[in-house]
Amino acid sequence: MIKEIEYFLSGKINEECGVFGVFNVEDAAQLTYYGLHSLQHRGQEGAGIASSDGESIIREKGEGLVTEVFNTERIAKLPGNMSIGHVRYSTTGGGGIENVQPILVRSHTGDFVIAHNGNIVNAKELKMQLEAMGSIFHTTSDSEIIGHLIQREVGDFHEKILKALPKLEGAFSFLIMNNENLFVIRDKNGFRPLSMGKLEDGYVFSSESSAFEIVGADYIRGLKPGEVLKVSKDEIESFQYTDCTQDKMCSMEYIYFSRPDSSINGLNVHTSRRNCGAILAKESPVEADIVIGVPDSSLSSAMGYSDFSGIPYEMGLVKNRYVGRTFIKPNQHQRERGVKMKLSAMEAVVKDKRVVLVDDSIVRGTTSKHIIKLLKDAGAKEVHMRIASSPIISPCFYGVDTSTYNELISTRLSPKELGEYIGADSLAFLSNDGMIEGLGKNICLACFTGKYPTSMFSLLENLKK
Ligand code: AMP
Ligand code: SF4
């Protein structure tokens, strides 16, 4: 057991990807390209699209941004009115073209492709079992496991999928496509979002609802935890792969990941952040002249802080749009350099001011330390840091790179010590109750509380103590 804990805390491959699917719409691959483009913030390491014309499946993929991987010629190689696509995020060790999805499974019973967002927590055990039974893996990605599990089952393709899914533990949204159908799957805990939209005579599916706007589709609904949709020419059938479900949407989707124009479980992401910012102002007031947010994910919570406190909201930081997220740089040195390339302080706004600086979260402390220095160098008199979530004290086992236990700065420093470390005049976090008030009860807060909603990790946590 102890070995297992080390394994889980040692920084394995994490995936916080985005998936997009199209069924029964002309030029499906082209639409998928647009969909993936709007999900680019969920992963910048690789992108792939597979399409089917009902006869065969073609797949194109590569490392880099969607616009780097695809051009008009490459999209033209992907015919048909069914398509799935994927943008990939992975931390150190998880890279490489072989891990870029969709994964293509060639089989005598028919080819199929898989796109996956999330993390299968019993991947290691399943892989060992499957290898012992003769399966050969081509990638180090969790996602290939579902392909092997499906292959080993008997029955129609949809029966095989329904039999394979209960073997998986963890967080996942899958799109699985063969030459007839598209299968759309959400895990039984509801960790990762997945939505359905209507476009002309067909349907689109996306990790985030904001992608529907871009392709001109109408939002229909989010998938339920444990739901499997079988999408055919004539109908959409809904199955549950298990009745043992719970609604534990990842709170980080609201706090950091998703676009502000997405809605998750009926709550708009911008609104949720604004709510949290207002609650933060109520819980941790401070005397100051201006409130500023760290672009982009914290602007909404800074507005909320300003709403409640009455302190004017200002634009104190400007972001260079053409630099990727700091987290995707593989080591601390590169990460720090990434931060410097990304943000500039507005001297004209912050000079001689007492500033409330709102950010969505502190993980390793790199970003806040650097931004506070930027603001002070630009003449800010005081910088009071306010974080629109609680201290992150536990790693995520469900696919979000909140990094390993040892890297999480709040496991080592109290808020007071951390405030001093990052050079803030004061530091306060939103409480756990404040997060529930702002985001609702049906959320996972495990990285803030250490209480995991799946039994396996409650056990591991207890052993760790
Ligand atoms: P750090 O510098 O390590 O404290 O990172 C905190 C910053 O990273 C915050 O400004 C967040 O916007 C962002 N962030 C929070 N969680 C994640 C995550 N899981 N992946 C990438 N970036 C994140
Ligand atoms: Fe999201 Fe944290 Fe739960 Fe992971 S542990 S699913 S990051 S809330």
Tab-separated table of C-alpha atoms in Angstrom, residues 43-403:
chain	number	residue	atom	x	y	z
A	43	GLY	CA	-4.375	21.597	-23.550
A	44	GLN	CA	-1.638	22.930	-25.789
A	45	GLU	CA	0.633	19.957	-26.167
A	46	GLY	CA	-1.052	18.094	-28.980
A	47	ALA	CA	-4.183	17.941	-31.092
A	48	GLY	CA	-5.879	15.301	-33.189
A	49	ILE	CA	-9.010	14.777	-35.255
A	50	ALA	CA	-10.513	11.533	-36.601
A	51	SER	CA	-13.410	11.396	-39.021
A	52	SER	CA	-15.564	8.766	-40.662
A	53	ASP	CA	-17.492	8.733	-43.934
A	54	GLY	CA	-19.315	5.598	-42.825
A	55	GLU	CA	-16.791	3.338	-44.575
A	56	SER	CA	-13.471	4.012	-42.935
A	57	ILE	CA	-11.903	6.092	-40.193
A	58	ILE	CA	-9.073	8.516	-40.958
A	59	ARG	CA	-7.063	10.178	-38.212
A	60	GLU	CA	-4.627	13.104	-38.282
A	61	LYS	CA	-2.744	14.299	-35.197
A	62	GLY	CA	0.395	16.101	-34.098
A	63	GLU	CA	2.192	17.873	-31.302
A	64	GLY	CA	1.518	21.571	-30.675
A	65	LEU	CA	-1.416	23.950	-30.913
A	66	VAL	CA	-4.473	23.195	-33.049
A	67	THR	CA	-3.405	25.825	-35.578
A	68	GLU	CA	0.115	24.361	-35.726
A	69	VAL	CA	-1.095	20.787	-36.267
A	70	PHE	CA	-3.853	21.489	-38.808
A	71	ASN	CA	-4.030	23.429	-42.032
A	72	THR	CA	-6.587	23.339	-44.837
A	73	GLU	CA	-4.849	20.463	-46.647
A	74	ARG	CA	-4.690	18.325	-43.553
A	75	ILE	CA	-8.349	18.886	-42.694
A	76	ALA	CA	-9.288	18.029	-46.293
A	77	LYS	CA	-7.846	14.551	-45.673
A	78	LEU	CA	-10.606	13.973	-43.112
A	79	PRO	CA	-13.872	13.383	-44.996
A	80	GLY	CA	-17.306	12.446	-43.666
A	81	ASN	CA	-20.010	13.768	-41.414
A	82	MET	CA	-18.811	12.155	-38.179
A	83	SER	CA	-15.760	13.300	-36.311
A	84	ILE	CA	-14.094	13.427	-32.912
A	85	GLY	CA	-11.172	15.572	-31.778
A	86	HIS	CA	-8.911	16.079	-28.824
A	87	VAL	CA	-6.559	18.696	-27.377
A	88	ARG	CA	-3.964	17.295	-25.064
A	89	TYR	CA	-2.355	18.596	-21.905
A	90	SER	CA	0.226	16.581	-20.088
A	91	THR	CA	2.903	17.164	-17.498
A	92	THR	CA	6.529	16.018	-17.686
A	93	GLY	CA	6.836	12.414	-18.807
A	94	GLY	CA	3.454	12.296	-20.465
A	95	GLY	CA	4.412	13.828	-23.779
A	96	GLY	CA	5.170	12.310	-27.156
A	97	ILE	CA	3.230	11.949	-30.372
A	98	GLU	CA	2.103	8.405	-29.512
A	99	ASN	CA	0.091	9.829	-26.615
A	100	VAL	CA	-1.681	12.435	-28.745
A	101	GLN	CA	-5.297	11.404	-29.289
A	102	PRO	CA	-7.704	10.281	-30.699
A	103	ILE	CA	-6.391	6.762	-30.180
A	104	LEU	CA	-7.142	4.525	-33.165
A	105	VAL	CA	-7.964	0.881	-32.482
A	106	ARG	CA	-7.789	-1.391	-35.546
A	107	SER	CA	-9.840	-4.526	-35.097
A	108	HIS	CA	-11.247	-7.366	-37.240
A	109	THR	CA	-14.657	-6.516	-35.748
A	110	GLY	CA	-14.321	-2.891	-36.933
A	111	ASP	CA	-12.030	0.050	-36.263
A	112	PHE	CA	-12.846	2.665	-33.656
A	113	VAL	CA	-11.308	5.835	-32.202
A	114	ILE	CA	-11.239	7.158	-28.650
A	115	ALA	CA	-10.823	10.679	-27.263
A	116	HIS	CA	-10.530	10.985	-23.505
A	117	ASN	CA	-10.457	13.776	-20.927
A	118	GLY	CA	-9.591	12.834	-17.358
A	119	ASN	CA	-7.624	10.290	-15.410
A	120	ILE	CA	-8.299	6.608	-14.803
A	121	VAL	CA	-7.155	6.040	-11.247
A	122	ASN	CA	-6.947	2.248	-11.439
A	123	ALA	CA	-5.013	2.448	-14.726
A	124	LYS	CA	-1.925	0.729	-13.366
A	125	GLU	CA	-3.818	-2.309	-12.078
A	126	LEU	CA	-5.904	-2.600	-15.250
A	127	LYS	CA	-2.826	-2.344	-17.432
A	128	MET	CA	-1.065	-5.076	-15.476
A	129	GLN	CA	-4.108	-7.347	-15.755
A	130	LEU	CA	-4.515	-6.657	-19.466
A	131	GLU	CA	-0.828	-7.239	-20.204
A	132	ALA	CA	-0.955	-10.511	-18.268
A	133	MET	CA	-3.802	-11.515	-20.613
A	134	GLY	CA	-1.746	-10.652	-23.713
A	135	SER	CA	-2.686	-7.029	-24.509
A	136	ILE	CA	0.112	-4.952	-25.998
A	137	PHE	CA	0.095	-1.214	-25.300
A	138	HIS	CA	1.364	1.332	-27.821
A	139	THR	CA	1.142	4.399	-25.597
A	140	THR	CA	1.726	5.342	-21.964
A	141	SER	CA	-1.623	7.122	-21.881
A	142	ASP	CA	-4.462	5.809	-19.703
A	143	SER	CA	-6.858	6.173	-22.572
A	144	GLU	CA	-5.635	3.119	-24.440
A	145	ILE	CA	-6.888	0.931	-21.600
A	146	ILE	CA	-10.515	1.467	-22.531
A	147	GLY	CA	-9.715	0.278	-26.085
A	148	HIS	CA	-8.291	-2.995	-24.781
A	149	LEU	CA	-11.144	-3.456	-22.310
A	150	ILE	CA	-13.724	-2.991	-25.080
A	151	GLN	CA	-11.888	-5.452	-27.337
A	152	ARG	CA	-11.976	-8.156	-24.675
A	153	GLU	CA	-15.754	-8.040	-24.204
A	154	VAL	CA	-18.313	-9.881	-26.330
A	155	GLY	CA	-21.513	-8.619	-27.917
A	156	ASP	CA	-22.478	-5.628	-30.060
A	157	PHE	CA	-20.101	-2.686	-29.944
A	158	HIS	CA	-22.356	-0.739	-27.573
A	159	GLU	CA	-22.757	-3.781	-25.304
A	160	LYS	CA	-18.992	-4.154	-25.182
A	161	ILE	CA	-18.622	-0.507	-24.160
A	162	LEU	CA	-21.264	-0.852	-21.445
A	163	LYS	CA	-19.519	-3.947	-20.087
A	164	ALA	CA	-16.059	-2.342	-20.141
A	165	LEU	CA	-16.905	0.969	-18.440
A	166	PRO	CA	-17.725	-0.334	-14.925
A	167	LYS	CA	-14.135	-1.589	-14.690
A	168	LEU	CA	-12.808	1.987	-14.800
A	169	GLU	CA	-12.397	4.101	-11.677
A	170	GLY	CA	-11.714	7.819	-11.759
A	171	ALA	CA	-12.562	10.809	-13.866
A	172	PHE	CA	-13.329	10.529	-17.538
A	173	SER	CA	-15.282	11.910	-20.419
A	174	PHE	CA	-14.974	9.736	-23.501
A	175	LEU	CA	-15.965	10.140	-27.107
A	176	ILE	CA	-15.782	6.803	-28.931
A	177	MET	CA	-16.570	6.599	-32.640
A	178	ASN	CA	-16.815	3.691	-35.087
A	179	ASN	CA	-18.145	3.838	-38.646
A	180	GLU	CA	-21.788	3.834	-37.522
A	181	ASN	CA	-22.123	5.500	-34.163
A	182	LEU	CA	-20.738	8.033	-31.787
A	183	PHE	CA	-20.693	7.085	-28.098
A	184	VAL	CA	-20.558	9.893	-25.567
A	185	ILE	CA	-19.636	8.908	-22.025
A	186	ARG	CA	-19.330	10.647	-18.656
A	187	ASP	CA	-17.906	9.005	-15.537
A	188	LYS	CA	-20.131	7.944	-12.655
A	189	ASN	CA	-18.766	10.671	-10.317
A	190	GLY	CA	-19.404	13.454	-12.807
A	191	PHE	CA	-15.892	14.902	-12.357
A	192	ARG	CA	-15.354	16.217	-15.860
A	193	PRO	CA	-17.925	18.231	-17.802
A	194	LEU	CA	-19.403	17.064	-21.108
A	195	SER	CA	-22.237	18.769	-22.980
A	196	MET	CA	-24.506	18.045	-25.921
A	197	GLY	CA	-25.640	20.573	-28.523
A	198	LYS	CA	-27.821	20.540	-31.648
A	199	LEU	CA	-26.583	21.689	-35.037
A	200	GLU	CA	-28.736	21.433	-38.196
A	201	ASP	CA	-29.752	17.747	-38.543
A	202	GLY	CA	-26.959	16.574	-36.303
A	203	TYR	CA	-25.373	16.892	-32.890
A	204	VAL	CA	-22.190	18.220	-31.353
A	205	PHE	CA	-20.544	17.260	-28.070
A	206	SER	CA	-17.946	19.208	-26.164
A	207	SER	CA	-15.980	19.337	-22.912
A	208	GLU	CA	-17.201	22.921	-22.619
A	209	SER	CA	-20.448	24.457	-23.741
A	210	SER	CA	-18.672	27.650	-24.926
A	211	ALA	CA	-17.518	25.720	-28.012
A	212	PHE	CA	-21.140	25.446	-29.202
A	213	GLU	CA	-21.410	29.194	-29.705
A	214	ILE	CA	-18.372	29.162	-32.003
A	215	VAL	CA	-19.759	26.420	-34.285
A	216	GLY	CA	-23.292	27.861	-34.208
A	217	ALA	CA	-24.867	24.995	-32.240
A	218	ASP	CA	-27.584	25.236	-29.581
A	219	TYR	CA	-26.859	23.870	-26.127
A	220	ILE	CA	-29.204	21.018	-25.205
A	221	ARG	CA	-27.925	19.627	-21.910
A	222	GLY	CA	-24.975	18.245	-19.972
A	223	LEU	CA	-24.540	14.492	-19.687
A	224	LYS	CA	-25.515	12.906	-16.384
A	225	PRO	CA	-22.912	11.107	-14.263
A	226	GLY	CA	-22.583	7.517	-15.541
A	227	GLU	CA	-24.511	8.262	-18.736
A	228	VAL	CA	-23.653	6.745	-22.111
A	229	LEU	CA	-25.267	8.212	-25.217
A	230	LYS	CA	-25.386	6.055	-28.330
A	231	VAL	CA	-25.829	8.476	-31.209
A	232	SER	CA	-27.193	6.958	-34.439
A	233	LYS	CA	-28.663	8.335	-37.682
A	234	ASP	CA	-32.225	7.925	-36.380
A	235	GLU	CA	-32.029	8.410	-32.639
A	236	ILE	CA	-30.044	9.075	-29.516
A	237	GLU	CA	-30.334	6.332	-26.921
A	238	SER	CA	-29.321	6.986	-23.312
A	239	PHE	CA	-27.907	4.237	-21.067
A	240	GLN	CA	-26.413	4.238	-17.569
A	241	TYR	CA	-23.305	2.088	-17.272
A	242	THR	CA	-23.935	2.060	-13.526
A	243	ASP	CA	-26.648	3.307	-11.179
A	244	CYS	CA	-24.094	3.923	-8.475
A	245	THR	CA	-23.463	7.595	-9.318
A	246	GLN	CA	-22.695	10.879	-7.574
A	247	ASP	CA	-22.439	14.467	-8.787
A	248	LYS	CA	-18.927	15.662	-7.952
A	249	MET	CA	-17.984	18.166	-10.641
A	250	CYS	CA	-14.356	19.255	-10.271
A	251	SER	CA	-14.462	22.662	-8.567
A	252	MET	CA	-11.262	23.588	-10.464
A	253	GLU	CA	-13.345	23.616	-13.652
A	254	TYR	CA	-15.144	26.656	-12.239
A	255	ILE	CA	-12.163	28.143	-10.437
A	256	TYR	CA	-9.546	27.949	-13.156
A	257	PHE	CA	-10.004	25.653	-16.138
A	258	SER	CA	-13.132	26.455	-18.032
A	259	ARG	CA	-13.763	29.513	-20.124
A	260	PRO	CA	-15.903	32.214	-18.486
A	261	ASP	CA	-18.493	31.826	-21.248
A	262	SER	CA	-19.025	28.125	-20.484
A	263	SER	CA	-21.799	26.853	-18.245
A	264	ILE	CA	-21.346	23.788	-16.101
A	265	ASN	CA	-24.333	22.049	-14.500
A	266	GLY	CA	-26.417	25.130	-15.286
A	267	LEU	CA	-24.030	27.626	-13.643
A	268	ASN	CA	-22.141	30.089	-15.853
A	269	VAL	CA	-18.416	30.035	-15.056
A	270	HIS	CA	-17.990	33.832	-15.000
A	271	THR	CA	-20.958	34.145	-12.619
A	272	SER	CA	-19.565	31.441	-10.346
A	273	ARG	CA	-16.217	33.264	-10.158
A	274	ARG	CA	-17.900	36.594	-9.521
A	275	ASN	CA	-19.893	34.979	-6.685
A	276	CYS	CA	-16.714	33.600	-5.147
A	277	GLY	CA	-14.988	37.001	-5.410
A	278	ALA	CA	-17.874	38.692	-3.578
A	279	ILE	CA	-17.857	36.040	-0.820
A	280	LEU	CA	-14.088	36.476	-0.524
A	281	ALA	CA	-14.576	40.225	-0.007
A	282	LYS	CA	-17.180	39.511	2.679
A	283	GLU	CA	-14.900	36.992	4.441
A	284	SER	CA	-11.585	38.885	4.093
A	285	PRO	CA	-12.070	42.640	3.738
A	286	VAL	CA	-9.140	45.048	3.548
A	287	GLU	CA	-8.727	48.803	3.145
A	288	ALA	CA	-7.415	49.537	-0.334
A	289	ASP	CA	-7.689	51.916	-3.308
A	290	ILE	CA	-8.140	49.484	-6.221
A	291	VAL	CA	-8.951	45.825	-6.925
A	292	ILE	CA	-7.159	44.068	-9.776
A	293	GLY	CA	-7.342	40.501	-11.067
A	294	VAL	CA	-4.717	38.262	-12.621
A	295	PRO	CA	-5.680	37.806	-16.279
A	296	ASP	CA	-7.596	35.910	-17.478
A	297	SER	CA	-9.108	33.439	-15.058
A	298	SER	CA	-9.238	35.819	-12.066
A	299	LEU	CA	-10.822	38.884	-13.652
A	300	SER	CA	-14.343	37.703	-12.818
A	301	SER	CA	-13.528	37.077	-9.143
A	302	ALA	CA	-11.787	40.467	-8.924
A	303	MET	CA	-15.020	42.052	-10.232
A	304	GLY	CA	-16.929	40.182	-7.531
A	305	TYR	CA	-14.510	41.435	-4.871
A	306	SER	CA	-14.975	44.961	-6.128
A	307	ASP	CA	-18.809	44.560	-6.258
A	308	PHE	CA	-19.034	43.590	-2.614
A	309	SER	CA	-16.307	45.812	-1.171
A	310	GLY	CA	-17.099	48.926	-3.211
A	311	ILE	CA	-13.363	49.303	-3.983
A	312	PRO	CA	-12.995	50.280	-7.684
A	313	TYR	CA	-12.061	47.535	-10.125
A	314	GLU	CA	-9.034	48.436	-12.249
A	315	MET	CA	-6.868	46.933	-14.962
A	316	GLY	CA	-3.493	46.721	-13.255
A	317	LEU	CA	-1.983	43.835	-15.200
A	318	VAL	CA	-1.787	43.282	-18.934
A	319	LYS	CA	-1.258	39.906	-20.511
A	320	ASN	CA	0.693	39.114	-23.624
A	321	ARG	CA	-1.862	36.987	-25.454
A	322	TYR	CA	0.636	34.971	-27.405
A	323	VAL	CA	2.346	33.151	-24.564
A	324	GLY	CA	0.939	29.803	-23.391
A	325	ARG	CA	-0.110	28.987	-19.853
A	326	THR	CA	2.822	29.038	-17.425
A	327	PHE	CA	2.004	25.567	-16.189
A	328	ILE	CA	2.883	23.850	-19.425
A	329	LYS	CA	6.546	24.780	-19.076
A	330	PRO	CA	8.195	21.663	-17.746
A	331	ASN	CA	10.454	22.893	-14.954
A	332	GLN	CA	10.499	25.567	-12.284
A	333	HIS	CA	13.114	27.721	-14.038
A	334	GLN	CA	11.206	27.673	-17.313
A	335	ARG	CA	7.960	28.233	-15.445
A	336	GLU	CA	9.371	31.370	-13.814
A	337	ARG	CA	10.605	32.662	-17.149
A	338	GLY	CA	7.169	31.923	-18.610
A	339	VAL	CA	5.521	34.109	-15.986
A	340	LYS	CA	7.837	36.999	-16.832
A	341	MET	CA	7.059	36.780	-20.511
A	342	LYS	CA	3.363	36.730	-19.822
A	343	LEU	CA	2.358	39.685	-17.639
A	344	SER	CA	3.179	43.362	-17.287
A	345	ALA	CA	2.103	45.730	-14.502
A	346	MET	CA	0.432	49.052	-15.418
A	347	GLU	CA	2.458	51.685	-13.616
A	348	ALA	CA	-0.081	54.388	-14.459
A	349	VAL	CA	-2.735	52.426	-12.561
A	350	VAL	CA	-0.924	50.956	-9.564
A	351	LYS	CA	1.678	53.611	-8.632
A	352	ASP	CA	1.229	54.784	-5.012
A	353	LYS	CA	-1.954	52.689	-4.666
A	354	ARG	CA	-3.002	50.150	-2.043
A	355	VAL	CA	-3.861	47.220	-4.292
A	356	VAL	CA	-6.088	44.188	-3.684
A	357	LEU	CA	-4.702	41.534	-6.017
A	358	VAL	CA	-7.155	38.692	-6.682
A	359	ASP	CA	-6.016	35.373	-8.122
A	360	ASP	CA	-7.942	32.131	-8.515
A	361	SER	CA	-5.517	29.810	-6.732
A	362	ILE	CA	-2.021	29.297	-5.368
A	363	VAL	CA	-0.354	26.030	-6.316
A	364	ARG	CA	3.422	26.353	-6.033
A	365	GLY	CA	3.453	30.082	-5.259
A	366	THR	CA	5.531	31.005	-8.320
A	367	THR	CA	2.923	33.195	-10.000
A	368	SER	CA	1.857	35.259	-6.999
A	369	LYS	CA	5.428	35.904	-5.812
A	370	HIS	CA	6.357	37.182	-9.223
A	371	ILE	CA	3.234	39.311	-9.762
A	372	ILE	CA	3.549	40.975	-6.369
A	373	LYS	CA	7.126	41.916	-7.261
A	374	LEU	CA	5.939	43.284	-10.619
A	375	LEU	CA	3.345	45.445	-8.868
A	376	LYS	CA	5.748	46.696	-6.217
A	377	ASP	CA	8.366	47.487	-8.872
A	378	ALA	CA	5.669	49.482	-10.673
A	379	GLY	CA	5.156	51.572	-7.530
A	380	ALA	CA	2.254	49.860	-5.710
A	381	LYS	CA	2.272	51.028	-2.064
A	382	GLU	CA	0.688	47.859	-0.629
A	383	VAL	CA	-0.366	44.574	-2.234
A	384	HIS	CA	-3.044	42.539	-0.442
A	385	MET	CA	-3.373	39.137	-2.045
A	386	ARG	CA	-6.836	37.535	-2.034
A	387	ILE	CA	-7.316	34.026	-3.409
A	388	ALA	CA	-10.750	33.003	-4.699
A	389	SER	CA	-10.317	29.395	-3.528
A	390	SER	CA	-8.931	27.635	-0.435
A	391	PRO	CA	-5.303	26.556	0.023
A	392	ILE	CA	-4.523	23.503	-2.154
A	393	ILE	CA	-3.282	20.906	0.310
A	394	SER	CA	-3.700	17.623	-1.546
A	395	PRO	CA	-2.877	16.410	-5.031
A	396	CYS	CA	-5.571	15.604	-7.551
A	397	PHE	CA	-5.909	11.968	-8.619
A	398	TYR	CA	-8.603	12.722	-11.143
A	399	GLY	CA	-6.619	14.233	-13.986
A	400	VAL	CA	-5.951	17.829	-12.966
A	401	ASP	CA	-2.341	18.857	-12.660
A	402	THR	CA	-2.464	20.458	-9.246
A	403	SER	CA	1.040	18.967	-9.047
